[in-house]
Short mmCIF file of C-alpha atoms in Angstrom, two decimals:
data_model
loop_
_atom_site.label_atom_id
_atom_site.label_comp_id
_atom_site.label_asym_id
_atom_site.label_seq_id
_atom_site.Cartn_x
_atom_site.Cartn_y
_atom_site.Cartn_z
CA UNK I 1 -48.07 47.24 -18.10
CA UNK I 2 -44.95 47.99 -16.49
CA UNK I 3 -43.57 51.49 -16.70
CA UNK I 4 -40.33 51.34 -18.38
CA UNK I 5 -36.92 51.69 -16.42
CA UNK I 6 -35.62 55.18 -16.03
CA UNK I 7 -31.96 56.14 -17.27
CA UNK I 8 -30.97 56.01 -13.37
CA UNK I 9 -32.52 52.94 -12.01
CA UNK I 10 -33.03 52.48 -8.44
CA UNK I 11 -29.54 50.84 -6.74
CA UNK I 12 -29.65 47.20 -6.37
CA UNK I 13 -30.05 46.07 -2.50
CA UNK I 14 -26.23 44.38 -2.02
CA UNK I 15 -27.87 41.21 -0.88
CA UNK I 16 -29.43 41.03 -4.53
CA UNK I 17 -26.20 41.13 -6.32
CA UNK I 18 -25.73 38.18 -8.40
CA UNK I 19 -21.58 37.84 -6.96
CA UNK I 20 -23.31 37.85 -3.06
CA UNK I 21 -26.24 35.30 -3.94
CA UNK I 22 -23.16 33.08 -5.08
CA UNK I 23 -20.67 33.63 -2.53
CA UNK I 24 -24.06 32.79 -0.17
CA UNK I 25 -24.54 29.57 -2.00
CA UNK I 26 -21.07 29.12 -1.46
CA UNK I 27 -21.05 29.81 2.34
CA UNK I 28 -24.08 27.17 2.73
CA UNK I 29 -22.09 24.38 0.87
CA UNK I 30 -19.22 25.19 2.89
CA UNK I 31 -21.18 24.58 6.14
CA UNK I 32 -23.15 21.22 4.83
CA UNK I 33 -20.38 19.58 3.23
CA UNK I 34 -17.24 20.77 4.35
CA UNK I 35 -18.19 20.50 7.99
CA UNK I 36 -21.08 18.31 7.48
CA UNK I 37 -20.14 15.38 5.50
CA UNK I 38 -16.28 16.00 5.56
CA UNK I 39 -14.78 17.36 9.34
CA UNK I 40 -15.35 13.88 9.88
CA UNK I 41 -11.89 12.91 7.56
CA UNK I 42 -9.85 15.48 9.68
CA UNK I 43 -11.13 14.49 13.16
CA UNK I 44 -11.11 10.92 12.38
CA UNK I 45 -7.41 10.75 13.49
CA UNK I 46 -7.91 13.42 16.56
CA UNK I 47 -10.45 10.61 17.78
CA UNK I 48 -8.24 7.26 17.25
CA UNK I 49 -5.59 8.98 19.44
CA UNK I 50 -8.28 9.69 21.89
CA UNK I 51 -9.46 6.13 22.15
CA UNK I 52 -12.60 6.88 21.55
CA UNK I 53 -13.12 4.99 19.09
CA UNK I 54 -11.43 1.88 16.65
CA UNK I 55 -10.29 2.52 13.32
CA UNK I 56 -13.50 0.23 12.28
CA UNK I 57 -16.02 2.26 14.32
CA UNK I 58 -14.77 4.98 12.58
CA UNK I 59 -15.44 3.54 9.24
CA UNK I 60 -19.09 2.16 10.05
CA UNK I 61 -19.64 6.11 11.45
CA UNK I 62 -18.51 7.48 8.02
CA UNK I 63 -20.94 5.09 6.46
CA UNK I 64 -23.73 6.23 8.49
CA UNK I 65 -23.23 9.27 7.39
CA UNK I 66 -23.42 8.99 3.10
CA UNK I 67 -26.29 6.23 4.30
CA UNK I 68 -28.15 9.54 5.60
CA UNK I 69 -27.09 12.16 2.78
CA UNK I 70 -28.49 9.20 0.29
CA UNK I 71 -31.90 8.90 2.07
CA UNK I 72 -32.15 12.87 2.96
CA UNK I 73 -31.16 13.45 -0.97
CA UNK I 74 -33.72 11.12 -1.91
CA UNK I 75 -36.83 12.52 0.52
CA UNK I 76 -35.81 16.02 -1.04
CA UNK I 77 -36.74 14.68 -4.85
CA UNK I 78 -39.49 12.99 -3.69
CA UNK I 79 -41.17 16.11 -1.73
CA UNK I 80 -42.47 18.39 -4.40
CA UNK I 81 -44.41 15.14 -5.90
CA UNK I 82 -45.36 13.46 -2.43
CA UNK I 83 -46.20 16.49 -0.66
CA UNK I 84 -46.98 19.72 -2.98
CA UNK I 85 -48.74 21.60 -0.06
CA UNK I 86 -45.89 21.23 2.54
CA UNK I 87 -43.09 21.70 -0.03
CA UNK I 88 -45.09 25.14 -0.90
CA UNK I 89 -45.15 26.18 2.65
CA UNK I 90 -41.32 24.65 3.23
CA UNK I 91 -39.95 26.35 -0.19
CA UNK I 92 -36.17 25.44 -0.89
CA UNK I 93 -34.72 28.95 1.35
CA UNK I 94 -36.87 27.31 4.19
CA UNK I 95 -35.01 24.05 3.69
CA UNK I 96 -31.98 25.10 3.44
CA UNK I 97 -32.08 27.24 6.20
CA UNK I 98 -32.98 24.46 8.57
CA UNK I 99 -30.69 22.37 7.24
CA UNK I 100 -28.02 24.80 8.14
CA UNK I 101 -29.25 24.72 11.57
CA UNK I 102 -29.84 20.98 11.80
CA UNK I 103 -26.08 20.86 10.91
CA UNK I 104 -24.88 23.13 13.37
CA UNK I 105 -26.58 21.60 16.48
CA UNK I 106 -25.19 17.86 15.20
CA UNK I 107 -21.77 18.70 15.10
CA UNK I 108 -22.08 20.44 18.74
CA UNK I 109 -23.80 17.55 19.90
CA UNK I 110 -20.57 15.14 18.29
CA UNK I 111 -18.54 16.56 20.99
CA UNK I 112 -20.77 14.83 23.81
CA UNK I 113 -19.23 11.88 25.54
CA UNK I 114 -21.98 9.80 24.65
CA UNK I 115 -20.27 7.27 21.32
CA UNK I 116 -24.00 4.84 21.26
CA UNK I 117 -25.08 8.13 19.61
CA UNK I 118 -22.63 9.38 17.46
CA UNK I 119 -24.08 6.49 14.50
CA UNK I 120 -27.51 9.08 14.78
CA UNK I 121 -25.89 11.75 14.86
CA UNK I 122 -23.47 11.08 11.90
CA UNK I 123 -26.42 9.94 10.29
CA UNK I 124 -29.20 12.37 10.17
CA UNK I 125 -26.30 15.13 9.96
CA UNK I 126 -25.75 13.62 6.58
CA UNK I 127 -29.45 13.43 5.43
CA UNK I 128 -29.11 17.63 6.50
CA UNK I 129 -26.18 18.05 4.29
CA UNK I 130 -28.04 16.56 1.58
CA UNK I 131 -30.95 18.76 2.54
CA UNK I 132 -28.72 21.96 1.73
CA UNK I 133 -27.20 21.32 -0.75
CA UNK I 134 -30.12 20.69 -2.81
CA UNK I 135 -32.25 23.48 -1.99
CA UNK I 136 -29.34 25.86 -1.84
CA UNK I 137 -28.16 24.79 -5.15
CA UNK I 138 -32.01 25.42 -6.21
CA UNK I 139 -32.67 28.28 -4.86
CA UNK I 140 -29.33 29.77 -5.75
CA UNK I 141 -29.82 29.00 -9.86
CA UNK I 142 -33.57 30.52 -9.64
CA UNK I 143 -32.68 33.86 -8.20
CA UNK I 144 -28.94 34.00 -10.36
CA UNK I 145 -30.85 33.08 -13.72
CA UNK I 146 -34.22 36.10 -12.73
CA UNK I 147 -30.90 38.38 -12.09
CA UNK I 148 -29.24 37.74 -15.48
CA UNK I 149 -26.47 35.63 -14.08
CA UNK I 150 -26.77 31.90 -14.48
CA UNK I 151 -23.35 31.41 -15.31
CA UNK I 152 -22.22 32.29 -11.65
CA UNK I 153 -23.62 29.01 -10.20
CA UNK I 154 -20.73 27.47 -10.66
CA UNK I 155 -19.09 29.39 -7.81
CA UNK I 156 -21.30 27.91 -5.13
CA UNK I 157 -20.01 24.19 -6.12
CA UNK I 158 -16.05 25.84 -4.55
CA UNK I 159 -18.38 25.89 -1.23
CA UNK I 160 -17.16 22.16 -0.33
CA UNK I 161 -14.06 22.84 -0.86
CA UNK I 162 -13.17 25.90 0.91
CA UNK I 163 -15.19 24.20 3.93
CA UNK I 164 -12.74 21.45 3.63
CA UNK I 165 -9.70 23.61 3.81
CA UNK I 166 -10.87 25.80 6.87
CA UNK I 167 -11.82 22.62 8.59
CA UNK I 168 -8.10 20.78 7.14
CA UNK I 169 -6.25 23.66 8.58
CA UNK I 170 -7.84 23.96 11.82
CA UNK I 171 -7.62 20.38 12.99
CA UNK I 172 -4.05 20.65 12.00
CA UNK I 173 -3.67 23.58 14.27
CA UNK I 174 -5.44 21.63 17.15
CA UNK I 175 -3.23 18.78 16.71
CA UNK I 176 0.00 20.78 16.73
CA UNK I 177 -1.51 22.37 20.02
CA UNK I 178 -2.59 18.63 21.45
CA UNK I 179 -6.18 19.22 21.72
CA UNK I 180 -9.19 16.77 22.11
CA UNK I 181 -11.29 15.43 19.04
CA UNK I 182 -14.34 16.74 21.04
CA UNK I 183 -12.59 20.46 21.05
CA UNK I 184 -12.40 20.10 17.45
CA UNK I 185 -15.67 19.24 17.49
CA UNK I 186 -16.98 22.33 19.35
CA UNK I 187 -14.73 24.34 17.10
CA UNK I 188 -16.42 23.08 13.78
CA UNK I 189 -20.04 24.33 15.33
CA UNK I 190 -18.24 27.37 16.19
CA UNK I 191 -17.27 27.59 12.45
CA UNK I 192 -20.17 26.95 10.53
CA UNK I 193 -22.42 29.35 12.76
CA UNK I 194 -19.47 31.85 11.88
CA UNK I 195 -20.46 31.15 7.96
CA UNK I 196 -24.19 30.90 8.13
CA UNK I 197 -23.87 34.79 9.28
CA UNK I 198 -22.98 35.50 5.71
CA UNK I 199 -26.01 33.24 4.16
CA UNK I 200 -28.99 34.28 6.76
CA UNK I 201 -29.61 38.02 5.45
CA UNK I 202 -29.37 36.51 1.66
CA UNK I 203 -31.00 33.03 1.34
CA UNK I 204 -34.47 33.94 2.60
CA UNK I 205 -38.02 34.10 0.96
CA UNK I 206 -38.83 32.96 -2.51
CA UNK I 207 -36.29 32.94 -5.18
CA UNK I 208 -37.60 35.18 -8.11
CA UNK I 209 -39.90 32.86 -10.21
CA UNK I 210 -38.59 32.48 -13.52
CA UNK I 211 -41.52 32.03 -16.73
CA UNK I 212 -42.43 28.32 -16.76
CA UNK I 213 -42.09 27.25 -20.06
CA UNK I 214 -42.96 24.71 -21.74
CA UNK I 215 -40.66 21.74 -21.13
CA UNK I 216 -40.15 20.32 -24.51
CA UNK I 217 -38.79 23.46 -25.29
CA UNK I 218 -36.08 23.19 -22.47
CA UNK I 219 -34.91 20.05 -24.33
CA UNK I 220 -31.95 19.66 -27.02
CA UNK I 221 -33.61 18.93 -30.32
CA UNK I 222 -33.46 15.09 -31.54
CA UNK I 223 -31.43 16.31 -34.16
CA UNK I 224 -28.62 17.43 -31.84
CA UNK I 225 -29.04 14.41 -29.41
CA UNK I 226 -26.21 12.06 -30.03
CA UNK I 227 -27.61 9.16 -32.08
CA UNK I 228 -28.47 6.22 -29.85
CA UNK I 229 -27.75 8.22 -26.83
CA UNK I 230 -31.65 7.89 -25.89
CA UNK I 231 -31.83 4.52 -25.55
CA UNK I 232 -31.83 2.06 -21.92
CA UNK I 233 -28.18 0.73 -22.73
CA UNK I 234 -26.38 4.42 -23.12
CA UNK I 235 -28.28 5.09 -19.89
CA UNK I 236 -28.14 2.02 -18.19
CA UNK I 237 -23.47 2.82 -18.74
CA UNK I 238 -24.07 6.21 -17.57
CA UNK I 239 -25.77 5.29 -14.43
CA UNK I 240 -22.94 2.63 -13.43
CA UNK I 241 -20.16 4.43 -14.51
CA UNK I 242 -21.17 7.51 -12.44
CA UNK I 243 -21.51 5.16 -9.44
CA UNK I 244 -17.92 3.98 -9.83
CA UNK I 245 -17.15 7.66 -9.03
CA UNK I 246 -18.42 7.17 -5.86
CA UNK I 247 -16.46 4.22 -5.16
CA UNK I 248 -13.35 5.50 -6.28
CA UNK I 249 -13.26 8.90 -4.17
CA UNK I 250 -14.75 7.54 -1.10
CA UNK I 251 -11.55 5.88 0.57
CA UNK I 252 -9.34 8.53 -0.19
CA UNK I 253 -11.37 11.02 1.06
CA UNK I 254 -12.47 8.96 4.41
CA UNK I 255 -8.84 7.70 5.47
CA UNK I 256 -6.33 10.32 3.93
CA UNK I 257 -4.61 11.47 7.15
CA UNK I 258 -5.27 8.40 8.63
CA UNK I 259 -3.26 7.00 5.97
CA UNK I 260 -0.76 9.32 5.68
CA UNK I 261 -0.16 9.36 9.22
CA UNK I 262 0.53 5.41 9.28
CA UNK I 263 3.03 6.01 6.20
CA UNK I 264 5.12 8.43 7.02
CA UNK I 265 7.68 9.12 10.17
CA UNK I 266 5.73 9.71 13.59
CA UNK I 267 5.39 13.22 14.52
CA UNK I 268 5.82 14.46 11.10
CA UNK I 269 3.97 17.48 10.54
CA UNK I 270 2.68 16.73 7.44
CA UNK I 271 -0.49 14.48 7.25
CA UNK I 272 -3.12 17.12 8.59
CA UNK I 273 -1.83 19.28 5.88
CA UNK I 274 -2.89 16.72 2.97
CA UNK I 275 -6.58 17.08 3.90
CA UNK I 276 -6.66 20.99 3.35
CA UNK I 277 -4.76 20.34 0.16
CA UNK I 278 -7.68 18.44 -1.17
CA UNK I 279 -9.84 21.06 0.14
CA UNK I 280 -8.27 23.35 -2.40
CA UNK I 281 -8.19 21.36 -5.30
CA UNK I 282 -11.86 21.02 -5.23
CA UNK I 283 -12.41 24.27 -5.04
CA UNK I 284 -9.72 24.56 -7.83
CA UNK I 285 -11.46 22.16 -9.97
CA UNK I 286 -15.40 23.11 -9.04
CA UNK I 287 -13.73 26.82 -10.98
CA UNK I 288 -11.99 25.28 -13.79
CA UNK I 289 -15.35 22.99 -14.48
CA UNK I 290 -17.48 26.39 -15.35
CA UNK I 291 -15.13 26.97 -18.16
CA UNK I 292 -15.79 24.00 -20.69
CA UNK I 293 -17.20 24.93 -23.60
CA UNK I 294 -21.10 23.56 -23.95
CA UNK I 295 -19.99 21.90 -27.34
CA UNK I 296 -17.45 19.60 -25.45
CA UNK I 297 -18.55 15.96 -24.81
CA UNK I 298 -18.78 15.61 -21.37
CA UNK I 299 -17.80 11.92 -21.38
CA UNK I 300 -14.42 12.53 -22.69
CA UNK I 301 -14.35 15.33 -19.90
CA UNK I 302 -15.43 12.57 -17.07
CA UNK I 303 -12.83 10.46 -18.30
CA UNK I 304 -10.28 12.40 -17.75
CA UNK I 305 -11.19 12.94 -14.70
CA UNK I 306 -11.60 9.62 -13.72
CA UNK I 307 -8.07 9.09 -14.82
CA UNK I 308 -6.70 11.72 -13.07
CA UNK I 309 -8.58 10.85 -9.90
CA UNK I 310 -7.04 7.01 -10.43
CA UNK I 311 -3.41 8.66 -10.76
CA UNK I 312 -3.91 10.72 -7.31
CA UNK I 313 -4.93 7.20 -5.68
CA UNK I 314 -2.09 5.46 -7.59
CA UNK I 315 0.25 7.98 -6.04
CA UNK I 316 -0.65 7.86 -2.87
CA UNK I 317 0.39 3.92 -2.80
CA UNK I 318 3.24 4.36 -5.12
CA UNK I 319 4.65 7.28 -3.71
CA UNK I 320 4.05 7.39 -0.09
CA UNK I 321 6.35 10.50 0.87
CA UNK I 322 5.27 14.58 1.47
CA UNK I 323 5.61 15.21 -1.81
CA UNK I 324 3.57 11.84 -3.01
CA UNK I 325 0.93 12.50 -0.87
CA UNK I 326 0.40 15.93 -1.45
CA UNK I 327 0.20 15.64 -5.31
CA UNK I 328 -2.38 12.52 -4.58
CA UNK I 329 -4.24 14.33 -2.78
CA UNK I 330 -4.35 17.55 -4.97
CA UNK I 331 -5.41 15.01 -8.27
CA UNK I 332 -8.03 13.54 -6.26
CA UNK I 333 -9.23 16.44 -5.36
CA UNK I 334 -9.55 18.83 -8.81
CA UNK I 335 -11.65 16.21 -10.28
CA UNK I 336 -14.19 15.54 -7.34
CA UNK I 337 -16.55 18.18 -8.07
CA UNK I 338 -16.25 18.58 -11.77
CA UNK I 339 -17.35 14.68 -11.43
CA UNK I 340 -20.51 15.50 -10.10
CA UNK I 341 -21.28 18.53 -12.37
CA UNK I 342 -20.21 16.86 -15.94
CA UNK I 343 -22.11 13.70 -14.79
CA UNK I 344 -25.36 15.95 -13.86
CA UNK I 345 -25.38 17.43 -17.35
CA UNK I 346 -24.52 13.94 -19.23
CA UNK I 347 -27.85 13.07 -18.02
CA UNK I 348 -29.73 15.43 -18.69
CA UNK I 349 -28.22 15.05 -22.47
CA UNK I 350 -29.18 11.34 -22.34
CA UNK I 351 -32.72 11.82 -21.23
CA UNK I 352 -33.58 15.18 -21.67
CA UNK I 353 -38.04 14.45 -21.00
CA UNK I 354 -37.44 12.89 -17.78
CA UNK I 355 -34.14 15.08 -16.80
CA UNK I 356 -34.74 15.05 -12.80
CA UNK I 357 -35.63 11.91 -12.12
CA UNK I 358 -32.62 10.40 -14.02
CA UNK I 359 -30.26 12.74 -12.29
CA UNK I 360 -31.90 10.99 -9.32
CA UNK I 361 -31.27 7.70 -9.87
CA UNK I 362 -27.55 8.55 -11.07
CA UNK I 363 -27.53 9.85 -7.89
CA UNK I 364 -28.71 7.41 -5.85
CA UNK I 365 -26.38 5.09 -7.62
CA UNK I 366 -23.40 7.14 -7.06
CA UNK I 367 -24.59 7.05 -3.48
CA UNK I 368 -24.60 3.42 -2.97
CA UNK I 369 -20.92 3.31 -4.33
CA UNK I 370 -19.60 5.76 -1.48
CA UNK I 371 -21.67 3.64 1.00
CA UNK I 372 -19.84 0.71 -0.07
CA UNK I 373 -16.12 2.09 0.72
CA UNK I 374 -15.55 2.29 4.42
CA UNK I 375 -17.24 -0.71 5.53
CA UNK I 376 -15.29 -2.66 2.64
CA UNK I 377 -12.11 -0.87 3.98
CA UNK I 378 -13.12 -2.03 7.34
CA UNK I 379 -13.58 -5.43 6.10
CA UNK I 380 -10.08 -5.55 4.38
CA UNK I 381 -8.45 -4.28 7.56
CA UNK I 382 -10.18 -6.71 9.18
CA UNK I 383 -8.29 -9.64 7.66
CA UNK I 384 -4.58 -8.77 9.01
CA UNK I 385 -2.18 -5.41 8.32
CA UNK I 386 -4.11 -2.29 8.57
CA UNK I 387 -1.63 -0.77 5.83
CA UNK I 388 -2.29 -3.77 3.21
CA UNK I 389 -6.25 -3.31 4.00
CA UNK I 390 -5.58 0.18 3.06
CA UNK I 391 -3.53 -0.39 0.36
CA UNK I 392 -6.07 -3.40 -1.37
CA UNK I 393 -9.07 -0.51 -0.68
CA UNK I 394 -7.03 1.89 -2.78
CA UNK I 395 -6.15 -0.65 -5.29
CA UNK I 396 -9.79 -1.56 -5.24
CA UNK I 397 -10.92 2.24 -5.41
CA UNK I 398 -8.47 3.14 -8.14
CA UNK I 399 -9.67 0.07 -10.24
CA UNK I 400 -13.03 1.32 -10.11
CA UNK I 401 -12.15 4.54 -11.57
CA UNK I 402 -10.27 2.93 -14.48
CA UNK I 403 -13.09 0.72 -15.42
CA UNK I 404 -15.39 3.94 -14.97
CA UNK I 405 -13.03 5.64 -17.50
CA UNK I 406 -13.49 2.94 -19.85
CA UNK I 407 -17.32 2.69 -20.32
CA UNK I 408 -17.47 6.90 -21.05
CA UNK I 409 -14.88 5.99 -23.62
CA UNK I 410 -16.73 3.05 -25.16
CA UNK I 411 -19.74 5.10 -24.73
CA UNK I 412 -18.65 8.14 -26.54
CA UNK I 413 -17.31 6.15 -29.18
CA UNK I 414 -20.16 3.94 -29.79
CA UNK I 415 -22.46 6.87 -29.50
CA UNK I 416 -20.44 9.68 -30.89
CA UNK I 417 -22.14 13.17 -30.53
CA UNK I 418 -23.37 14.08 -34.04
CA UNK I 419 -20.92 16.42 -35.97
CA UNK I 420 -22.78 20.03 -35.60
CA UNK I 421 -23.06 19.62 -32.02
CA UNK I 422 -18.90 18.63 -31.86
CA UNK I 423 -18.43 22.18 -33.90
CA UNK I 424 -20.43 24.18 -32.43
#
């Protein structure tokens, strides 16, 4: 038996405190999706002006990249059940960790005059993002529960965010100052190496293990299921309608200063400043998410921010000054991560005995439905005017996010959570 804990206990080693294990997480995320995924959105312009690539190379790059953070999500599921013995050996710190590298090294490489391999590049860069952000968001809920603090995982979710803001800002800077796309490129690896300083001495080892238990008690009684919510249909509307999500962010968040920049006056210093603006509204809204009460049903939550994500796009085409833009962007943004949490814990709800591997095929479907943007932009631009391609993939985007809207509220009122659950 353990000897019990003295009235002075031993000080806690700082990179143990629950605050730096988030901020760590946080850091990570930063690095895998805010340079990872997203530098892409802020560089995209940087590299038309170059001519070094079209507008529809550009959106066949961006696919290649959520093609790769679909597959490298998947493999990371599939591990623990395909290949115990490796994963045991490659636990989630060890993943994450080369990840981190994996990510740094591609976006050096980006900056190589070489465009047959940028589509590689782009590509397994977004299976490492995926790769992170799994095993940091794992690792970083294991150690934050065995330290008392399980609430504080939301603060690793503002990690994509502030990435996206340090990256919005910068290219901004570099395009006031006239520099190459393939600077900006060296500059991002400069950046994320600057970040993964403040994960390395943290994320390491073995999370603590917390007491398996058994997993029938981890489940919601049937009693406080909502009634009908178990069956193929409610999860069959979940699944799609969490795919329209993807859909519906995707253009926005692949063309906005491209957009912006064909709208408004040439040389106007405003559309590199839309991106970071984003930026902070996810972090914004990946905050705010943490603070809904457990009681709340989170498909009225989803819809309403679905339909605040369909007024940012609406915005954008209605509105297409500084001021339009910038509140766009900032409604698209609040709702992008709170998206992805609400819809994570809806299914879980829905099928609480086979929680993971539903939240992986939400996933994958929400997956396929950012894959499906560019190329369809690309397609639209395809057929005449570059602004009325953009403006149909907007329409199209913002449609999908209405109609996504509409199933949670069908849902939630044809399987209505049952009363003691509402008031509790």
């Amino acid at each position: 038996m353990e000897p019990q804990a003295t009235a002075h206990p031993a000080p806690t080693p700082w990179a143990d405190r629950p605050l730096v294990v988030a901020l760590a997480g946080m850091l990570a995320l930063a690095v895998a999706m805010g340079v990872g995924r997203f530098a892409f959105t802020p560089l995209l312009p940087m590299m038309l002006h170059d001519g070094v690539l079209t507008l529809a190379e550009g959106s066949w790059l961006a696919t290649a990249n959520y093609v790769g953070y679909l597959v490298g999500a998947l493999a990371c599921m599939a591990l623990p059940w395909l290949a115990p013995g490796f994963y045991a050996r490659w636990h989630p710190a060890r993943l994450a960790r080369a990840g981190l590298v994996a990510t740094v090294l591609l976006t050096l490489a980006m900056a190589l005059p070489i465009p047959a391999s940028w589509p590689a590049l782009r590509w397994v860069a977004g299976a490492a993002s995926a790769v992170v952000l799994l095993n940091v968001a794992a690792w970083c809920m294991v150690r934050l529960a065995a330290l008392g603090r399980p609430a504080m995982g939301g603060l690793i979710f503002c990690g994509p965010g502030v990435g996206i803001v340090l990256t919005g800002l910068a290219a901004s800077a570099m395009v006031a100052g006239q520099w190459r796309a393939a600077s900006g490129w060296v500059v991002f690896g400069g950046l994320s190496v600057l970040l993964c300083v403040g994960v390395w001495p943290v994320v390491r080892g073995r999370a603590a293990q917390v007491r398996a238990t058994d997993p029938a008690k981890g489940a919601p009684p049937a009693a406080a299921r909502a009634q009908g919510a178990g069956t193929a249909v409610a999860r069959a509307v979940h699944a799609l309608a969490y795919g329209l999500a993807g859909l519906g962010y995707i253009v926005t968040a692949t063309f906005l200063p491209v957009i912006a920049r064909a709208a408004l006056p040439p040389g106007s210093p405003w559309p590199d400043l839309f991106w970071p603006v984003f930026g902070a509204g996810v972090a914004m809204g990946a905050a705010l998410s943490t603070r809904a009460p457990p009681a709340w049903d989170r498909r009225w939550l989803l819809l309403a921010a679905y339909a605040l994500q369909a007024l940012g796009i609406a915005l954008g085409l209605a509105w297409p000054t500084p001021a339009g833009f910038a509140l766009s962007s900032l409604c698209v943004g609040l709702p992008f991560t709170a998206i992805t949490f609400y819809g994570l814990q809806e299914a879980r709800r829905l099928w609480p005995a086979s929680a993971d591997s539903f939240a992986s095929l939400v996933t994958a479907v929400y997956g396929l439905g950012q894959i499906a943007g560019p190329p369809l932009v690309a397609w639209l631009i395809a057929q005449g005017d570059p602004g009325r391609g953009f403006a149909r993939g907007l329409a199209l985007a913002a449609a999908a996010l209405v109609a996504g809207a509409v199933m949670y509220g069908l849902s939630a009122w044809r399987w209505p959570l049952p009363p003691h659950r509402r008031a509790r």
